[in-house]
Short mmCIF file of C-alpha atoms in Angstrom, two decimals:
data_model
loop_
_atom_site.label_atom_id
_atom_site.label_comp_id
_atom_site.label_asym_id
_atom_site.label_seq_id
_atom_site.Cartn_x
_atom_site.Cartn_y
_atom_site.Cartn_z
CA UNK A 607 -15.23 9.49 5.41
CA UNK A 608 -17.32 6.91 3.29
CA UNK A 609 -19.74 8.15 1.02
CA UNK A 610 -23.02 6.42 1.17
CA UNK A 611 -24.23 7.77 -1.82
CA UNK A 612 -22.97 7.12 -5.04
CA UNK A 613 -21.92 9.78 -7.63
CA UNK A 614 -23.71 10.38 -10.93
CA UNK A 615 -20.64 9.58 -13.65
CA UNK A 616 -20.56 11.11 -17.03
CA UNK A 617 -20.43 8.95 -20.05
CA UNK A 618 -17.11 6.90 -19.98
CA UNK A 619 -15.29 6.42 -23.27
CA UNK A 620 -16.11 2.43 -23.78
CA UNK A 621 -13.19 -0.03 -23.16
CA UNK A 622 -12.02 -1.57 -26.31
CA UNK A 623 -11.37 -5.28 -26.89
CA UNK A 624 -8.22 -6.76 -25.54
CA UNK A 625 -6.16 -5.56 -22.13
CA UNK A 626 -9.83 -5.17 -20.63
CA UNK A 627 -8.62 -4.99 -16.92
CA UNK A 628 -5.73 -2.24 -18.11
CA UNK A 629 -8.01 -0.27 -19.51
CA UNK A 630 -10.77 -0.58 -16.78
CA UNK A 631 -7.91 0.32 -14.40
CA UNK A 632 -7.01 3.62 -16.79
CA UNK A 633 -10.68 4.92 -17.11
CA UNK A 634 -11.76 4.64 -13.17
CA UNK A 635 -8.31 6.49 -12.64
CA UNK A 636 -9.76 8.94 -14.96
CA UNK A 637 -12.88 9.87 -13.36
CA UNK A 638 -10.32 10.27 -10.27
CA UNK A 639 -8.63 12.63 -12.40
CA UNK A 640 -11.56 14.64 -13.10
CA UNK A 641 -12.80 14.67 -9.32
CA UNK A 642 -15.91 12.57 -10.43
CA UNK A 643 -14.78 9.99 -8.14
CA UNK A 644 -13.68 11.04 -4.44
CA UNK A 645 -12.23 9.37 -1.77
CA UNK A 646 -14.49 7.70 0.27
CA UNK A 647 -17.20 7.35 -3.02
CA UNK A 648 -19.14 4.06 -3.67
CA UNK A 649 -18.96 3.06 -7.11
CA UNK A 650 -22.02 2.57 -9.31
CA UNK A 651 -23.76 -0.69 -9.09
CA UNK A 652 -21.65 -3.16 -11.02
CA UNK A 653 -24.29 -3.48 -14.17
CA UNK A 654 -23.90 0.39 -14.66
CA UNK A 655 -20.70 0.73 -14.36
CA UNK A 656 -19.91 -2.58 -17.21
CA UNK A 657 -22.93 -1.22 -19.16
CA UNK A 658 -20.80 2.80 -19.19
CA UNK A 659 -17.78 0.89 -20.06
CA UNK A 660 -19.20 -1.57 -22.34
CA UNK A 661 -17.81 -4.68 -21.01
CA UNK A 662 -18.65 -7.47 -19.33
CA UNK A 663 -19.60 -8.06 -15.35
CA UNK A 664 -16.11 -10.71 -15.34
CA UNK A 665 -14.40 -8.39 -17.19
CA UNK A 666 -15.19 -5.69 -14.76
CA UNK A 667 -14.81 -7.73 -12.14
CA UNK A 668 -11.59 -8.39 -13.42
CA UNK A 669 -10.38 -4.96 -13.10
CA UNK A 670 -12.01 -3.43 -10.30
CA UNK A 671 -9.52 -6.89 -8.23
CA UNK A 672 -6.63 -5.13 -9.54
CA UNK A 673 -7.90 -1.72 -8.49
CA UNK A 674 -8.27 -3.77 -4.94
CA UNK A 675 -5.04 -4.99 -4.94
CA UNK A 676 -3.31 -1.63 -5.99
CA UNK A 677 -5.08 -0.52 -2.89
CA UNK A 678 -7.37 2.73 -4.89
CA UNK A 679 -10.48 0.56 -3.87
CA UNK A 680 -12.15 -1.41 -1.02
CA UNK A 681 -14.51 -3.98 -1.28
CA UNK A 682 -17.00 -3.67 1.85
CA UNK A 683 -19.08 -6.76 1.70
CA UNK A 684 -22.97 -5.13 1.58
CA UNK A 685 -22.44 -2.16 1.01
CA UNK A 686 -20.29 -2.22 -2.70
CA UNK A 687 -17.45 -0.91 -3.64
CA UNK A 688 -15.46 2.20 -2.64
CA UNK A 689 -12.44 4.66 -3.45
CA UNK A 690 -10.17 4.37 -0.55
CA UNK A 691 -10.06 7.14 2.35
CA UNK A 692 -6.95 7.86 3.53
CA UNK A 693 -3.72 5.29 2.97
CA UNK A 694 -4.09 2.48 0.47
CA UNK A 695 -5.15 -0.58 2.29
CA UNK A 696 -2.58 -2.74 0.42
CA UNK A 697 -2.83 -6.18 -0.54
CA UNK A 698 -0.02 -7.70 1.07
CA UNK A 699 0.55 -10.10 -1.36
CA UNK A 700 2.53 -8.44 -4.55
CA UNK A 701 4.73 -6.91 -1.98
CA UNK A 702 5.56 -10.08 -0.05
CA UNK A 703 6.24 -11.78 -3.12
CA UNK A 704 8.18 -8.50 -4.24
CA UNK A 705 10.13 -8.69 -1.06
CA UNK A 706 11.00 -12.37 -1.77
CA UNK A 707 12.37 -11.28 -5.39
CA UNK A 708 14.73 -8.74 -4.24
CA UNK A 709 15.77 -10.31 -1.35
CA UNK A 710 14.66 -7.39 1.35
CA UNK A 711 16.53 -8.36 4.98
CA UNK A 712 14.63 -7.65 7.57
CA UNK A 713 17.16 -5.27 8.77
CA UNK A 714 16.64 -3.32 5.83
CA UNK A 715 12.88 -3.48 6.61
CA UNK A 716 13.21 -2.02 9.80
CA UNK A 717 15.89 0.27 8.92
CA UNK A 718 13.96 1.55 6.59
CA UNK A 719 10.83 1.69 8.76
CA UNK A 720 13.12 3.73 11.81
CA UNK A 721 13.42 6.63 8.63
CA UNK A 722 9.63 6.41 8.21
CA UNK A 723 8.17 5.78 11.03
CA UNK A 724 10.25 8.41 13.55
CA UNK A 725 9.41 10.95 11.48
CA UNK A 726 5.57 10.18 10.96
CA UNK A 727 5.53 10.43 14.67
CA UNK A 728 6.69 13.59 15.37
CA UNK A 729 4.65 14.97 12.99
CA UNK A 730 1.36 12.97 14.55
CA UNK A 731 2.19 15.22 17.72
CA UNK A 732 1.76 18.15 15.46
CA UNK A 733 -1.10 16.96 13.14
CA UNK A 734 -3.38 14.58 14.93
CA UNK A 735 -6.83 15.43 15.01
CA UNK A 736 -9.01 14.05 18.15
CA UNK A 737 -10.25 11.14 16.05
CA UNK A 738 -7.04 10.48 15.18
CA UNK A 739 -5.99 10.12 18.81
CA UNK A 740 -9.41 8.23 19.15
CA UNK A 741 -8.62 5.77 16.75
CA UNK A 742 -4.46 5.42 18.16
CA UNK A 743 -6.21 5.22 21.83
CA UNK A 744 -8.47 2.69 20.70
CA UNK A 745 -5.96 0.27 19.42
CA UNK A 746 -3.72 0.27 22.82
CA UNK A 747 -6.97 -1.02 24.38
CA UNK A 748 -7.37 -3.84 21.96
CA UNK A 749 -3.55 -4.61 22.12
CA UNK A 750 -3.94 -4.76 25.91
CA UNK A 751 -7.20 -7.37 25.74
CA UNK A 752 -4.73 -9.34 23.32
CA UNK A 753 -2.03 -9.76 25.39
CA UNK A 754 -2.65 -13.59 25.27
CA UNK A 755 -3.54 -13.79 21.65
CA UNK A 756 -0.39 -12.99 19.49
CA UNK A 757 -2.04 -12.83 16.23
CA UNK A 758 -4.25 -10.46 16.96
CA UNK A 759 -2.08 -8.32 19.26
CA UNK A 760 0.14 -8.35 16.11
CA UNK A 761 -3.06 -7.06 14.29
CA UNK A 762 -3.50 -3.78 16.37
CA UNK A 763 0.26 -3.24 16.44
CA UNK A 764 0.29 -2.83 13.02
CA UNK A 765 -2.94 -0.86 13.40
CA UNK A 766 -1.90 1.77 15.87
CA UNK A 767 1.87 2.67 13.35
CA UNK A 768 -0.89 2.70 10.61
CA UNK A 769 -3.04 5.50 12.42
CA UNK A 770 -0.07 7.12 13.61
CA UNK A 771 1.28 7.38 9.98
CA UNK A 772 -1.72 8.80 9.12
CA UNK A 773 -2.44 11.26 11.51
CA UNK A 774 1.38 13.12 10.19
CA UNK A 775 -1.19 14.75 7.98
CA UNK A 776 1.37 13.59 5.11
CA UNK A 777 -0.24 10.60 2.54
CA UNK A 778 2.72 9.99 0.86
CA UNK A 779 5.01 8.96 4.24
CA UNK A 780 1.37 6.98 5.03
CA UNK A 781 1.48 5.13 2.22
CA UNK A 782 4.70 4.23 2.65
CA UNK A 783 4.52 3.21 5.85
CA UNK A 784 1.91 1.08 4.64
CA UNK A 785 3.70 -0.85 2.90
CA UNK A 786 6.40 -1.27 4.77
CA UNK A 787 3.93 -2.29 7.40
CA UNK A 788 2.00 -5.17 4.85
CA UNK A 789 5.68 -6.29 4.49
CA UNK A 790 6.70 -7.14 8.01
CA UNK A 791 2.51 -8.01 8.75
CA UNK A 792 3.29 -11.27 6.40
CA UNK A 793 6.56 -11.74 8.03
CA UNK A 794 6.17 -11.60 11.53
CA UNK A 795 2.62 -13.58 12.05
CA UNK A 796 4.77 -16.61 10.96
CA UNK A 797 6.89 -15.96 13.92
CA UNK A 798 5.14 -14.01 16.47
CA UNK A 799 3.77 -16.84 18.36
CA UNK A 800 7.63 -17.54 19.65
CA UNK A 801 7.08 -14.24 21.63
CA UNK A 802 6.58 -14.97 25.45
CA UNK A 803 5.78 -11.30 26.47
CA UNK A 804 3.79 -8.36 25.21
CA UNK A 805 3.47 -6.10 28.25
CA UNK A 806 6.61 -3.93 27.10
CA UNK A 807 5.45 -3.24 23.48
CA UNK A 808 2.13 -2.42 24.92
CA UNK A 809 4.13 0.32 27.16
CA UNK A 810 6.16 1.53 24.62
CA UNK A 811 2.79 2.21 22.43
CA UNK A 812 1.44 3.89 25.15
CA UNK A 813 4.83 5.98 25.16
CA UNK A 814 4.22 7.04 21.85
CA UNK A 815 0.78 7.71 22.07
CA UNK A 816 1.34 10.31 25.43
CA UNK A 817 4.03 11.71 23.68
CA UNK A 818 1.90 12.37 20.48
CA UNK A 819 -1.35 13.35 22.26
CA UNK A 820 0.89 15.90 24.35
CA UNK A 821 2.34 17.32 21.61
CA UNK A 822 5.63 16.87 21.92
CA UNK A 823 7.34 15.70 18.84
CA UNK A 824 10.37 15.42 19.79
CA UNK A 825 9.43 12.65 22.41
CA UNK A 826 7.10 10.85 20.19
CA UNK A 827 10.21 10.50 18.04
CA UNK A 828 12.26 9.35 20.59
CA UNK A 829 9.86 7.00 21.97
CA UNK A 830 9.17 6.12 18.33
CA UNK A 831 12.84 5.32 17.92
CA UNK A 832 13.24 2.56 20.65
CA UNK A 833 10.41 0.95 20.12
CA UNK A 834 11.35 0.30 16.83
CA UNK A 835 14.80 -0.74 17.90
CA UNK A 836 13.26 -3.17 20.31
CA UNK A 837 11.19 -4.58 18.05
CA UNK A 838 13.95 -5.37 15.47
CA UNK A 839 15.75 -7.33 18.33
CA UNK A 840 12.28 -9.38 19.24
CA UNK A 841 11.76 -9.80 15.71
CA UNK A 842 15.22 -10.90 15.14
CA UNK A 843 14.81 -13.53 18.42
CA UNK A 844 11.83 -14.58 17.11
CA UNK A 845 13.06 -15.83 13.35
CA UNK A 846 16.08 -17.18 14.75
CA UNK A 847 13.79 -19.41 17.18
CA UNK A 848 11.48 -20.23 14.35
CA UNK A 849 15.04 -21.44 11.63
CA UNK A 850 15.81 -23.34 14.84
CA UNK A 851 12.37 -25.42 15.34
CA UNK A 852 12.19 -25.87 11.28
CA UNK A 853 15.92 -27.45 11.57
CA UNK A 854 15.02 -29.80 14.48
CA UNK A 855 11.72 -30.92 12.62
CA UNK A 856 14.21 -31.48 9.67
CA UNK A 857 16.52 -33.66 11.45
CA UNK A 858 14.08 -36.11 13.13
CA UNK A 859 12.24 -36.46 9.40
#
C-alpha cells in the first residue's frame, strides 16, 4: 500500500563527483537496505533529497530515471515519487531492446511464460487474498468493455497474468512474470489489431479466475495451460499476418 507520508532519512553519505547516477542508485538502495525506505514510501521532496546527497536536482533527477527504469521506483505525477509495492513495474524498453540483442523467439517467450505462468496460477488458488481476486475480477470486466478496442483489451490481459502472478504470494516468480509480460506487451500491440475475436480469451480468463477464486489449483493450472497455448497460436497468426501486409506494402513501393 502507498505511503502518503514520507519517512524521516538519516544523514546520507554525500555522492562524490563523477558516476553521479551510479552512486545515487547505490545510496537509495542503501536506505532500502537499512529499512529506512519501505515499499510503498514517498521519497523526500526532490531539494532534500539532492541537498542529503549533495548533488544537483539534474543529477538527481538523473538517477532517480534509472531507479524508474530498473522498476525500484514509480513516478506518480502529483503526488512524488515512490518505492514500488509489489512487482517492479518495468520499463519495457531495456528488455525489448534486450530481447532484440539476443534474438528471443517468441516461442521461447511463451515457452518460457507456460513454466511461469502455470505455476503462478496454482499457487494464486492457494494465496490470493480478496483484493487480489478484486483486482483479477476487475480486469475481466474491463477486458469484456474492450472487446472492440484491441489495444486496450491487450492492456488488461496483461493486467489480469500480472495480478495473478502476484497474488502466488511469491515476488520473485512476479517479477519474472513481469518481465516476461513487458516483453510480449511491446510485441504483440504491433500485431494485435490483426485479431478478429476476443470473446474466447475473455472465457478462458474467466476460466482461470473461477478456478483460482475456488481454490482449486490444479484447475487454475490447467486452465492456465491452454490459454497460454492458445494464445501462442493467435499470437503466432497474428505476426505471420502482419510479415504478410509489410511484404505486400513492399512490393507495390
Amino acid at each position: 500500500m502507498t505511503n502518503l507520508k514520507t519517512p524521516r532519512l538519516k544523514i546520507i553519505r554525500p555522492v562524490r563527483s563523477g558516476q553521479t547516477t551510479e552512486q545515487v542508485v547505490a545510496r537509495v538502495y542503501e536506505l532500502i537496505k537499512r529499512d529506512e525506505l519501505k515499499p510503498g514510501d514517498r521519497l523526500p521532496p526532490e531539494r532534500e533529497l539532492a541537498k542529503l546527497l549533495g548533488i544537483s536536482r539534474p543529477s538527481l533527477r538523473a538517477g532517480l530515471g534509472s531507479l524508474i527504469s530498473m522498476g525500484v521506483l514509480k513516478s506518480r505525477q502529483g503526488a512524488g515519487t515512490f518505492i514500488v509495492d509489489g512487482p517492479p513495474a518495468l520499463d519495457s524498453e531495456p528488455l525489448r531492446l534486450l530481447a532484440e540483442l539476443h534474438g528471443f523467439s517468441f516461442d521461447h517467450m511463451f515457452e518460457t511464460r507456460s513454466i511461469l505462468e502455470v505455476g503462478a496460477a496454482g499457487l494464486a488458488a492457494e494465496h490470493a487474498t480478496g483484493d487480489q481476486l478484486a483486482t483479477m475480477s476487475e480486469e475481466i470486466a474491463e477486458m469484456f468493455a474492450a472487446l472492440s478496442d484491441p489495444q486496450q483489451f491487450l492492456v488488461h490481459d496483461i493486467n489480469f497474468h500480472r495480478a495473478v502472478a502476484a497474488a502466488s504470494g511469491n515476488p520473485t516468480l512476479a517479477t519474472l512474470v513481469e518481465m516476461v509480460s513487458a516483453i510480449l506487451y511491446e510485441r504483440r500491440r504491433d500485431t494485435i489489431a490483426r485479431a478478429h475475436d476476443f470473446n474466447e480469451a475473455l472465457e478462458m480468463h474467466r476460466a482461470i479466475y473461477r478456478a483460482i477464486r475456488s481454490r482449486k489449483p490444479d484447475e487454475a493450472r490447467a486452465a492456465m495451460g491452454e490459454h497460454i497455448v492458445r494464445a501462442q497460436k493467435a499470437f503466432a497468426l497474428e505476426e505471420k499476418q502482419q510479415r504478410e501486409k509489410e511484404q505486400l506494402q513492399k512490393d507495390r513501393a
